[in-house]
mmCIF file of C-alpha atoms in Angstrom:
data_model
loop_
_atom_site.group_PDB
_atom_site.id
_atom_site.type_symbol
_atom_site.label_atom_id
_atom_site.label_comp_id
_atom_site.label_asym_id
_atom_site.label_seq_id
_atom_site.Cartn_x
_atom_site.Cartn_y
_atom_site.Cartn_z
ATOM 1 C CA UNK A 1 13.202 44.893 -11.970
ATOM 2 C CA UNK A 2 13.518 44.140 -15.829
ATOM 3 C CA UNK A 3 16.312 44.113 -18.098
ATOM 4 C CA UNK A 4 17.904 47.657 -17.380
ATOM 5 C CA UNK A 5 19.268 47.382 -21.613
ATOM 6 C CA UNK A 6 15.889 47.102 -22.682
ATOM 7 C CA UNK A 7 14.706 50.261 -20.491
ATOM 8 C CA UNK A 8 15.781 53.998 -21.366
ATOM 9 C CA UNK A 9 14.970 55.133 -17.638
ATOM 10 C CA UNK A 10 15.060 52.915 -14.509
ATOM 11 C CA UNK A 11 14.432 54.218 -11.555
ATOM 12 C CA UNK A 12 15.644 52.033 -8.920
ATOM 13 C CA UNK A 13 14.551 52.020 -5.176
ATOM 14 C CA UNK A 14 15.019 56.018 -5.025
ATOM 15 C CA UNK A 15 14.266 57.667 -1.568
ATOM 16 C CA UNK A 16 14.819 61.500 -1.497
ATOM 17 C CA UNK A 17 15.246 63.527 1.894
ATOM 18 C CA UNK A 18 14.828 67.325 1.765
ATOM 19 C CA UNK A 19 16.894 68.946 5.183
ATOM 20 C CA UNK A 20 18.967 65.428 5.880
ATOM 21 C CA UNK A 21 20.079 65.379 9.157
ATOM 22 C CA UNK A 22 18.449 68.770 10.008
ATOM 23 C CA UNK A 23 15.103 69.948 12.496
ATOM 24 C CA UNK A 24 13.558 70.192 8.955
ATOM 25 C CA UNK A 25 13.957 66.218 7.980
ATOM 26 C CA UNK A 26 11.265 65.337 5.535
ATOM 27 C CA UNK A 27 11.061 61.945 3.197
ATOM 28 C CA UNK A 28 9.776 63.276 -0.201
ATOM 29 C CA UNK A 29 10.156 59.997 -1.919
ATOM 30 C CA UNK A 30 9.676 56.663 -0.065
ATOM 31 C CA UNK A 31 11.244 53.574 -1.975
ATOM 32 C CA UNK A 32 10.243 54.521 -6.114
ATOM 33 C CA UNK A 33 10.522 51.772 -8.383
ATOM 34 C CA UNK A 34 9.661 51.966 -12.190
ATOM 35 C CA UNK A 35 10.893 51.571 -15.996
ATOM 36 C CA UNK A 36 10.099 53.630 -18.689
ATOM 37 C CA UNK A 37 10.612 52.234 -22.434
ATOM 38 C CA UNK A 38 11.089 54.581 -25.484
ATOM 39 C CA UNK A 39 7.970 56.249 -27.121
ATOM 40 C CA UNK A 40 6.031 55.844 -23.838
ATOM 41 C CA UNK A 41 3.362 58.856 -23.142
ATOM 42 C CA UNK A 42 3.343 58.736 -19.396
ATOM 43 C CA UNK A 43 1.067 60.834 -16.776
ATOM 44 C CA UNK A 44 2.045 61.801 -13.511
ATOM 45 C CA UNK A 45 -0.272 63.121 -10.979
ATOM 46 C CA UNK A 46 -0.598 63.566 -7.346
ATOM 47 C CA UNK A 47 -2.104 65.563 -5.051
ATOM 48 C CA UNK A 48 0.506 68.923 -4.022
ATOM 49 C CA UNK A 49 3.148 67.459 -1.711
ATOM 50 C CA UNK A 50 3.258 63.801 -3.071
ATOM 51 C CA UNK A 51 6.642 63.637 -4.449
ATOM 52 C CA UNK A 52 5.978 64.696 -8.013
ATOM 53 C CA UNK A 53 8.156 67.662 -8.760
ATOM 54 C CA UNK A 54 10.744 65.954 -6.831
ATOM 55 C CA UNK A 55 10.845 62.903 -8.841
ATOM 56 C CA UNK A 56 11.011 64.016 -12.119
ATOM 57 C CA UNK A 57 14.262 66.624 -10.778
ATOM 58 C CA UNK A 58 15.646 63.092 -10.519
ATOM 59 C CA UNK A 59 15.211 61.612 -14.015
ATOM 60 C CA UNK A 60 18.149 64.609 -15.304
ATOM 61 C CA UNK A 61 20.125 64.580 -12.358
ATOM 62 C CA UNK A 62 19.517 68.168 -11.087
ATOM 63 C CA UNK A 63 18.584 66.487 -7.800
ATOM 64 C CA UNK A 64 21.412 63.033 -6.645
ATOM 65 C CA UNK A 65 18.643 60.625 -4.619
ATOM 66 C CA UNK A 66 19.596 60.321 -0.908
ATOM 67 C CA UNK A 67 18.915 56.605 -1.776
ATOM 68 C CA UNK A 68 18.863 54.111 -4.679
ATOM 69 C CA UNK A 69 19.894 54.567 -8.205
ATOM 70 C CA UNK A 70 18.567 56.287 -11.688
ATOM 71 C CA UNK A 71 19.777 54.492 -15.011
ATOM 72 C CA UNK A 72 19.831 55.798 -18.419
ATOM 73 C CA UNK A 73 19.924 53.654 -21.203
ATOM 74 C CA UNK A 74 21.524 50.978 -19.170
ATOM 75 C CA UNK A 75 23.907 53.168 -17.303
ATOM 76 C CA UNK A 76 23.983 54.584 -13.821
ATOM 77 C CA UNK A 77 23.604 58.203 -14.289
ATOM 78 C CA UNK A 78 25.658 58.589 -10.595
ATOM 79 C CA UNK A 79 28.658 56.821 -12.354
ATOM 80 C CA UNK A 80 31.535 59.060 -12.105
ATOM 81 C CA UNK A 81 31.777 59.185 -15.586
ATOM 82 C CA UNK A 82 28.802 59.651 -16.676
ATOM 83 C CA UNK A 83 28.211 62.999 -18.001
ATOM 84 C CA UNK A 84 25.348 64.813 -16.603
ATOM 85 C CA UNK A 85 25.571 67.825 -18.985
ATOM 86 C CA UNK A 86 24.706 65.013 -21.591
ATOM 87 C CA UNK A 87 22.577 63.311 -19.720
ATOM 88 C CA UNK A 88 20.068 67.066 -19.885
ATOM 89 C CA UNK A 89 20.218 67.264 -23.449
ATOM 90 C CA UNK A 90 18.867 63.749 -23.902
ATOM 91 C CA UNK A 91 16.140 63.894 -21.193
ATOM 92 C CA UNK A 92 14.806 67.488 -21.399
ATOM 93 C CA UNK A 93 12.533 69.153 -18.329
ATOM 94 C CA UNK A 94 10.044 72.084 -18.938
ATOM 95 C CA UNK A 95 9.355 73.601 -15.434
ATOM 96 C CA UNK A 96 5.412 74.990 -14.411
ATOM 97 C CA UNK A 97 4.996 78.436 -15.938
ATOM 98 C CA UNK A 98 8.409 78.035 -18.308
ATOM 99 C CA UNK A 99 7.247 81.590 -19.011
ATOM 100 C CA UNK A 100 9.810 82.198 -16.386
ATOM 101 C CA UNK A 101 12.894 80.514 -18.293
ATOM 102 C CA UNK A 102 12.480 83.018 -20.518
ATOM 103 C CA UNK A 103 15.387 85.353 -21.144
ATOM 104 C CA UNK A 104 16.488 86.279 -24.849
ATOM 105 C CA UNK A 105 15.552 89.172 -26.858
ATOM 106 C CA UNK A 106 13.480 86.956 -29.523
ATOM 107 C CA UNK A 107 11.759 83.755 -29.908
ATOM 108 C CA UNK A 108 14.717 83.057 -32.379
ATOM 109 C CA UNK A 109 17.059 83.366 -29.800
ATOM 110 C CA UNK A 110 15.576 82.132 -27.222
ATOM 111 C CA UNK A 111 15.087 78.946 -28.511
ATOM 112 C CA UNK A 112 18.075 78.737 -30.144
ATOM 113 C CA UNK A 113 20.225 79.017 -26.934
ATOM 114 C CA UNK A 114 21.107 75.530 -26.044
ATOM 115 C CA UNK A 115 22.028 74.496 -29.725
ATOM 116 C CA UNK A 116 24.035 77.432 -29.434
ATOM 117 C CA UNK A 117 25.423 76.777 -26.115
ATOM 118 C CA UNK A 118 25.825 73.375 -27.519
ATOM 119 C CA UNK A 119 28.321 74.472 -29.647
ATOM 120 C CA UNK A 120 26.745 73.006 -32.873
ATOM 121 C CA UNK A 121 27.582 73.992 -36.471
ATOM 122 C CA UNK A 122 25.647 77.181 -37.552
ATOM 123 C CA UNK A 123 23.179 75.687 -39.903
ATOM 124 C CA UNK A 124 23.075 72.853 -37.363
ATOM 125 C CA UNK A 125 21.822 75.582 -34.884
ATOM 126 C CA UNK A 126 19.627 77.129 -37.512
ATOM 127 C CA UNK A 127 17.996 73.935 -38.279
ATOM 128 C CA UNK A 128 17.275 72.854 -34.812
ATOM 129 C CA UNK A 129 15.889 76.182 -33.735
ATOM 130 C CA UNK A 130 13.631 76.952 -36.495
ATOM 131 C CA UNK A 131 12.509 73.152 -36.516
ATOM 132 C CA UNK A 132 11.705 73.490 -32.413
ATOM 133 C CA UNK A 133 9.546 76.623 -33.762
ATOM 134 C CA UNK A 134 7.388 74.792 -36.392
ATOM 135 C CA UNK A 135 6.847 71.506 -34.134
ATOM 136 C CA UNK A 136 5.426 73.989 -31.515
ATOM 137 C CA UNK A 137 2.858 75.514 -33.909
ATOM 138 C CA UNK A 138 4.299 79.440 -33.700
ATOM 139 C CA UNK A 139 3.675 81.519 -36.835
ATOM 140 C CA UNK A 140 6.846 82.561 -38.978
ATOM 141 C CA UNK A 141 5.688 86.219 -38.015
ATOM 142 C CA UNK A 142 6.797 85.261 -34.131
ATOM 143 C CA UNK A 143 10.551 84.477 -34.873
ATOM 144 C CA UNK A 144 11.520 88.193 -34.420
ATOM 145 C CA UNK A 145 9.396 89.129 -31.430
ATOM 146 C CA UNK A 146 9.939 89.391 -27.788
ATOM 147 C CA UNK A 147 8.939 86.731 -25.976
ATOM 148 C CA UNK A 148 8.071 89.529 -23.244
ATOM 149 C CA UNK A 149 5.465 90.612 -25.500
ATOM 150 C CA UNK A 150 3.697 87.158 -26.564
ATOM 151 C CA UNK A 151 0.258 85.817 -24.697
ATOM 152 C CA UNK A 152 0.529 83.190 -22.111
ATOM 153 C CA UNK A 153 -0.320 80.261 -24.232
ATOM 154 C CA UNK A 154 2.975 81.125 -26.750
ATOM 155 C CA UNK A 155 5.370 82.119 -24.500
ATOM 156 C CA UNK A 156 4.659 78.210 -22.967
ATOM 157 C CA UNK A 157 5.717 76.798 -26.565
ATOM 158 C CA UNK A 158 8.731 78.925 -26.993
ATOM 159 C CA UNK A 159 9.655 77.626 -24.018
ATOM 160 C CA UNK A 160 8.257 73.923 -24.944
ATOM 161 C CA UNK A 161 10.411 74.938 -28.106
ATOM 162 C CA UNK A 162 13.533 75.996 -26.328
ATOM 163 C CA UNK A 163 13.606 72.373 -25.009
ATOM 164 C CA UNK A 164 12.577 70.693 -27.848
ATOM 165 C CA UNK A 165 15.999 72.296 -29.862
ATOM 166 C CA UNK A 166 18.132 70.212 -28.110
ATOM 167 C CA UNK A 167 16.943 67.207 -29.523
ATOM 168 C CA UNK A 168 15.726 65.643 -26.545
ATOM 169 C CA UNK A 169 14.654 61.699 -26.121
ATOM 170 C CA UNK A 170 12.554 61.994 -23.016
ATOM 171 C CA UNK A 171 10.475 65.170 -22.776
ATOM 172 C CA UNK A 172 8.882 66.051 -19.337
ATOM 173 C CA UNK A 173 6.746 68.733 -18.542
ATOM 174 C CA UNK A 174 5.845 69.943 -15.074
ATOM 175 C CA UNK A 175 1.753 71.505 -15.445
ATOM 176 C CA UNK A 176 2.198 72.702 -19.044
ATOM 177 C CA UNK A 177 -0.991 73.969 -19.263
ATOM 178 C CA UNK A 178 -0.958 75.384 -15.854
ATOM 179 C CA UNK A 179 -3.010 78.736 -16.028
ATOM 180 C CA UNK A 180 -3.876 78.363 -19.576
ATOM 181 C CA UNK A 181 -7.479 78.615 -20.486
ATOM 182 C CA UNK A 182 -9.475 75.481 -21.754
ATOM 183 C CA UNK A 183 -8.717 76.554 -25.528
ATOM 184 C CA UNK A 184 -4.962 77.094 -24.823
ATOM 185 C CA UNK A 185 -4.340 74.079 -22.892
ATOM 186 C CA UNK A 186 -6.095 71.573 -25.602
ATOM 187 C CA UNK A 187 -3.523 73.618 -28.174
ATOM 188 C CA UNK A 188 -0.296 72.898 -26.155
ATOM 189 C CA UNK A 189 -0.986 69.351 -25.207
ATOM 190 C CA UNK A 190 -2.146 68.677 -29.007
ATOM 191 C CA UNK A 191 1.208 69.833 -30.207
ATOM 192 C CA UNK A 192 3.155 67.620 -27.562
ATOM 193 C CA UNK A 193 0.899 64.877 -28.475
ATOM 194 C CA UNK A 194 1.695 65.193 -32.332
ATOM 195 C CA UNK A 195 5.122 65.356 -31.115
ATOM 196 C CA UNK A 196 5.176 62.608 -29.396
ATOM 197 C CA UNK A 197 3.986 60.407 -32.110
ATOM 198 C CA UNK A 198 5.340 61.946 -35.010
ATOM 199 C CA UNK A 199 9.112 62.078 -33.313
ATOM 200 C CA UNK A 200 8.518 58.987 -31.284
ATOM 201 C CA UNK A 201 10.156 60.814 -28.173
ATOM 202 C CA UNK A 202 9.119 59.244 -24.442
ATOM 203 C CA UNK A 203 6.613 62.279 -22.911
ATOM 204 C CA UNK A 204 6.217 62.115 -19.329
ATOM 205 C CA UNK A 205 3.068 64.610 -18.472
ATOM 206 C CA UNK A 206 2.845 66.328 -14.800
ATOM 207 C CA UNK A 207 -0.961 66.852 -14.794
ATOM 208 C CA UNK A 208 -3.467 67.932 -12.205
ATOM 209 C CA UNK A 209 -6.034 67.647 -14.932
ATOM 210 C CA UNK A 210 -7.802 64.285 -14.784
ATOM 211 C CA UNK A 211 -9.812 64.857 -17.898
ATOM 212 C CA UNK A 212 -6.327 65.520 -20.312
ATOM 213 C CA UNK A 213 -4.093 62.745 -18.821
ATOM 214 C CA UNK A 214 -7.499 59.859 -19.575
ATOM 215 C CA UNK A 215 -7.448 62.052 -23.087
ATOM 216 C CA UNK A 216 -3.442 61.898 -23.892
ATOM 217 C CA UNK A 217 -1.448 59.543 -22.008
ATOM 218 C CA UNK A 218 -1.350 55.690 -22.203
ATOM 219 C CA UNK A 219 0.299 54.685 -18.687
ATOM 220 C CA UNK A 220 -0.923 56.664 -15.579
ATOM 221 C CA UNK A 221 1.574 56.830 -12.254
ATOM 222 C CA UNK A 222 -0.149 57.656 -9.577
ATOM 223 C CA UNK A 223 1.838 59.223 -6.349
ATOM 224 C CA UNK A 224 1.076 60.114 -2.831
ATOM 225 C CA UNK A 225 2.521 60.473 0.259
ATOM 226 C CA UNK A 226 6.016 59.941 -1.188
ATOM 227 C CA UNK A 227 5.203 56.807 -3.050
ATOM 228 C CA UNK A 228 3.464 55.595 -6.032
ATOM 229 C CA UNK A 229 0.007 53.947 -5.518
ATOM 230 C CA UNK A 230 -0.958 52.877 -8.681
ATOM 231 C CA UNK A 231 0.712 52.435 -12.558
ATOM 232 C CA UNK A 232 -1.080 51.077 -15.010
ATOM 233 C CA UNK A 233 -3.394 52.395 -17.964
ATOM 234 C CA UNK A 234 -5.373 55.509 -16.970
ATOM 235 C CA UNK A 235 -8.893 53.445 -17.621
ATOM 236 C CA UNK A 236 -7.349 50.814 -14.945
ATOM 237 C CA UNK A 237 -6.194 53.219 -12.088
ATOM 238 C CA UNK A 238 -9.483 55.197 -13.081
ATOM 239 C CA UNK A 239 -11.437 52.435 -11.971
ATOM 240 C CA UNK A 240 -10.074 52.491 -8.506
ATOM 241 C CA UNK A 241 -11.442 56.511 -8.227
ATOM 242 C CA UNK A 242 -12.805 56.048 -4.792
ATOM 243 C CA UNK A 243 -9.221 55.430 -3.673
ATOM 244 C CA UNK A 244 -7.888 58.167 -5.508
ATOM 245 C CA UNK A 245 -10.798 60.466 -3.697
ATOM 246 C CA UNK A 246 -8.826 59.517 -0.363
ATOM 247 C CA UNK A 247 -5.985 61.106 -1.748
ATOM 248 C CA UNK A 248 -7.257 63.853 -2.402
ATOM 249 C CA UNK A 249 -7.433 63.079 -6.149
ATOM 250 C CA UNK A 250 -10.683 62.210 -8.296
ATOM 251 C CA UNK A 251 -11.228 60.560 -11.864
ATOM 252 C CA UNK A 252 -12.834 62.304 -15.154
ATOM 253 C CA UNK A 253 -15.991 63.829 -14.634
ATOM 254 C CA UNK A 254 -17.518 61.502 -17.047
ATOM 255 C CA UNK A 255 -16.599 58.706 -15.125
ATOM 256 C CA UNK A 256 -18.700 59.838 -12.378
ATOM 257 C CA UNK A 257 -21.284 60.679 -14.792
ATOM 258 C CA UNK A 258 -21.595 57.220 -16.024
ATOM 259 C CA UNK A 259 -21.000 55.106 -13.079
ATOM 260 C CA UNK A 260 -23.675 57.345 -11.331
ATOM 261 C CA UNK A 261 -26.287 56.106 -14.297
ATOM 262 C CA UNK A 262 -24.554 52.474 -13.851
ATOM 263 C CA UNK A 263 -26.278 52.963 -10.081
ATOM 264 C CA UNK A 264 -29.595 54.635 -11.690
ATOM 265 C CA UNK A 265 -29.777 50.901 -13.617
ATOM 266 C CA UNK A 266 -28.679 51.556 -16.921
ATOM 267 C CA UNK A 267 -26.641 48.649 -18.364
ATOM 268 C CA UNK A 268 -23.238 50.316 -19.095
ATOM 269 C CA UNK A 269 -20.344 47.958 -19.348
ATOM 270 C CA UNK A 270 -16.807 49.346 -18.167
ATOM 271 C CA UNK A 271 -15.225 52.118 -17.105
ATOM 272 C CA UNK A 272 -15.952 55.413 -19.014
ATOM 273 C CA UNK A 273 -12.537 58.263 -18.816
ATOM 274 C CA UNK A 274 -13.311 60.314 -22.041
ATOM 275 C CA UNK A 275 -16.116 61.626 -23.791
ATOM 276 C CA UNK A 276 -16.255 59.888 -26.502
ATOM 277 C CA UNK A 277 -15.999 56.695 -24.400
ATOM 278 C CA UNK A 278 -19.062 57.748 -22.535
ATOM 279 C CA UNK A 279 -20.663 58.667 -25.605
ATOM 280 C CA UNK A 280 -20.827 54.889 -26.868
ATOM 281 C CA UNK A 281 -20.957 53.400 -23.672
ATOM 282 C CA UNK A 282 -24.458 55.268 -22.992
ATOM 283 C CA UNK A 283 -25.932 54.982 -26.522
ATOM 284 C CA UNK A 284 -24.526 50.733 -26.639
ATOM 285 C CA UNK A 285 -26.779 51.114 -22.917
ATOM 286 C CA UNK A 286 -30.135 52.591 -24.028
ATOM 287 C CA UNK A 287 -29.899 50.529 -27.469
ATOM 288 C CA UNK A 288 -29.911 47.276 -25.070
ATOM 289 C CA UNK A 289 -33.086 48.903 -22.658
ATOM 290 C CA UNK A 290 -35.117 49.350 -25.991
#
C-alpha cells in the first residue's frame, strides 16, 4: 500500500457482507485494495452483481465495510471523529437515473439545496448554485422551471448540478448516461469531462459502456465476482478482452474490428480502443502494404 498522505482515497482490504449472519449471507466485496490520487478520471465497470454499486457506497460512508478500512486524505473515515456529514460534501455520489433525487420546485432550488442545507452565506449559496448550473451546460431560461417538466438528458445535469454545488473533490457517478440516447450521453459525459479538467476534481465513472470509458477515462478498474481483476490504463486491460468476455464483459467494438483485420494479415501495431486510434492504426497499416 503507498503513502496513505500522498493518496486522497485508500481503500484498504475492504470486504462487504450483505445479510451477515443471516440465511441470506452473501460476500459483495472480497478483499479490495486501491489508491486514488487527486485529478484522477477513473472507470469502473463490471458485469451486474460484481460489487460495483457497493463499492463506491463505501468511498462516502453511506455503507461501514464489514472488513478493512477507507481513508480520506490520510484519515480513517471510521475514526470516531471523523465527520461523515463532511466527509459527503467532499466526495459527492450521483446515483443511476438521479432523475429520481429530484424534489424541489425549480432547477434553482433544486440545486441549490445542499449549499442551503449547508448553511452557507446567501451570496455564497447563490454563487455555488448558479455556478453548478453553468458547469452543467443548462440554459439561463431553465433556472425557473420544474425539473418535473425537463427531458431526460437535463433533469440528469440538474441533478449532476445539485452535486456539483457542494463543491465536491471526488465526483462519482453511478451509469450517468444510463437510458440516455447516443446524442445525450456524449453531452453529459463531455460536460463531466470539461469538468474534470477544468476544476481538476478526481471523477470516478460507473460505466457499462466500453466505447465511453476507452473515450474518457485514463485508469480502468475492472471488477467481478466481488473483486477487482484488472487496474491499469483502459488500452492495457483492453488488451486482455478475451478475459473480460469470460466475465461477461467485452472491449470497444473497434478493438474487435481491428484485431479481427490484425488476423486477416494486415500489419496493425497495438491495441486499437477509440476511433480515432483505429483510424491511424489502419491507414499507418495499408501505407506499409503499399
Amino acid at each position: 500500500m503507498e503513502n496513505l498522505e500522498n493518496m486522497q482515497l485508500v481503500v484498504d482490504h475492504v470486504s462487504y457482507i450483505y445479510g451477515e449472519k443471516t440465511a441470506y449471507e452473501r460476500k459483495a466485496l472480497d478483499d479490495i485494495s486501491f489508491t486514488v490520487k487527486k485529478g484522477q478520471f477513473i472507470g469502473l465497470i463490471g458485469h451486474t452483481g460484481s460489487g460495483k454499486s457497493t463499492l463506491i457506497q463505501h468511498l462516502n460512508g453511506l455503507i461501514h465495510a464489514s472488513e478493512g478500512h477507507i481513508y480520506y486524505m490520510g484519515r480513517d473515515i471510521y475514526d470516531e471523529d471523523f465527520s461523515l456529514k463532511e466527509l459527503r460534501t467532499k466526495v459527492g455520489l450521483v446515483f443511476q437515473y438521479p432523475e429520481h433525487q429530484l424534489f424541489e420546485t425549480t432547477v434553482v432550488r433544486d440545486v441549490g439545496f445542499g449549499p442551503k442545507n449547508l448553511k452557507l452565506p446567501q451570496l455564497e449559496q447563490q454563487l455555488r448554485t448558479f455556478n453548478a448550473i453553468k458547469m452543467v451546460g443548462l440554459s439561463d431560461e431553465l433556472y425557473d422551471a420544474s425539473p418535473y417538466e425537463l427531458s431526460g438528458g437535463q433533469k440528469r445535469r440538474v441533478a449532476i448540478a445539485g452535486v456539483l454545488a457542494m463543491k465536491p473533490e471526488v465526483l462519482i457517478l453511478d451509469e450517468p448516461t444510463a437510458g440516455l440516447d447516443p446524442k445525450g450521453r456524449d453531452e453529459i459525459l463531455d460536460s463531466i469531462a470539461k469538468i474534470q479538467k477544468e476544476e481538476g476534481i478526481t471523477v470516478i465513472l460507473v460505466s457499462h459502456s466500453m466505447e465511453d470509458v476507452a473515450k474518457y477515462v485514463d485508469r480502468l478498474i475492472v471488477m467481478d465476482d466481488g473483486r477487482i481483476c484488472f487496474d491499469d490504463t483502459p488500452k492495457a486491460v483492453f488488451a486482455h478482452y478475451k478475459e473480460l468476455e469470460k466475465m461477461g464483459l467485452a472491449a470497444p467494438q473497434v478493438t474487435y474490428v481491428t484485431e479481427g483485420l490484425k488476423e486477416s494479415g494486415l500489419p496493425i501495431e497495438g491495441i486499437a480502443t477509440t476511433v480515432v486510434e483505429a483510424k491511424e492504426m489502419i491507414l499507418s497499416a495499408l501505407k506499409q502494404n503499399r
